XYZ file of C-alpha atoms in Angstrom:
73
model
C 83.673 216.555 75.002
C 82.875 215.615 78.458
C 79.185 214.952 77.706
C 80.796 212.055 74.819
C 82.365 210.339 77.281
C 80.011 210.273 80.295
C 77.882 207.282 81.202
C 74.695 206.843 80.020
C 72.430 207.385 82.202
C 70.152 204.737 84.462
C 66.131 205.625 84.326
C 64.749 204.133 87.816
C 62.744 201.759 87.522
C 63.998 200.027 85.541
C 61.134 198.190 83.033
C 61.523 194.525 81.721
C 62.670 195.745 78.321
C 65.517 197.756 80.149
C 66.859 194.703 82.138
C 66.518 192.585 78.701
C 68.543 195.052 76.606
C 71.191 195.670 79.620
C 71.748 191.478 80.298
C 72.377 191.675 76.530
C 75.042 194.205 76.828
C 76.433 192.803 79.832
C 77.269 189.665 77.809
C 78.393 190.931 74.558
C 80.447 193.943 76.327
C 82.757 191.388 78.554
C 86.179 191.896 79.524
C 89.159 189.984 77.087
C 92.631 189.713 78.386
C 94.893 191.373 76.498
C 98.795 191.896 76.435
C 97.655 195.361 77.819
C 95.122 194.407 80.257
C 91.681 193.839 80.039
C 89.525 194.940 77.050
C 86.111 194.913 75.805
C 85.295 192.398 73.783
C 83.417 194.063 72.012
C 84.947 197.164 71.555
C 88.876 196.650 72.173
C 88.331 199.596 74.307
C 89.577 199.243 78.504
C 87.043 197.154 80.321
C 84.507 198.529 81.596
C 83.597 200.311 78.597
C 80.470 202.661 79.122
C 77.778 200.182 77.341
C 79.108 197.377 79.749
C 79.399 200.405 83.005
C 75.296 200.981 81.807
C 74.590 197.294 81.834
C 75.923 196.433 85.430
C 74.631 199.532 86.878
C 71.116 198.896 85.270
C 71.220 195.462 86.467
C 72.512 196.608 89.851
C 69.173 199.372 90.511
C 66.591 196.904 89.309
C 68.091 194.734 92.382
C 69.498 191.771 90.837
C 73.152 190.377 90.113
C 74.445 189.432 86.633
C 74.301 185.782 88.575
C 70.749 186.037 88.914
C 70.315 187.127 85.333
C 72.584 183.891 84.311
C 75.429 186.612 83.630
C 78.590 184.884 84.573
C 81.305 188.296 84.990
């Protein structure tokens, strides 16, 4: 069960098609206040959910910001 909910993982370097996929994520998979805190927007799960944990993390190793990416988080 542990393996389920574990991050997925972040393969260094990180290519162009990596970075494209995880700025994706990163905007789909934003937080969305709720009367219980902030969720997912995506997936009414807490925020960070893993997908959106991947994306900044991804983003992160490459060496850029979401700002940089035109990511406002």
């Amino acid at each position: 069960m542990s393996a389920v909910l574990a991050d997925f993982p972040v393969l260094t370097p990180v290519t162009d098609e990596d970075l494209t996929l995880a700025a994706h994520a990163a905007r789909g998979h934003s937080p969305k206040r709720g009367p219980r805190g902030e969720l997912c927007r995506s997936e009414r799960v807490p925020y960070p959910c893993r997908l959106a944990r991947w994306a900044h993390t991804t983003i992160h190793a490459a060496g850029l910001t979401e700002e940089q990416l035109g990511e406002s988080t």
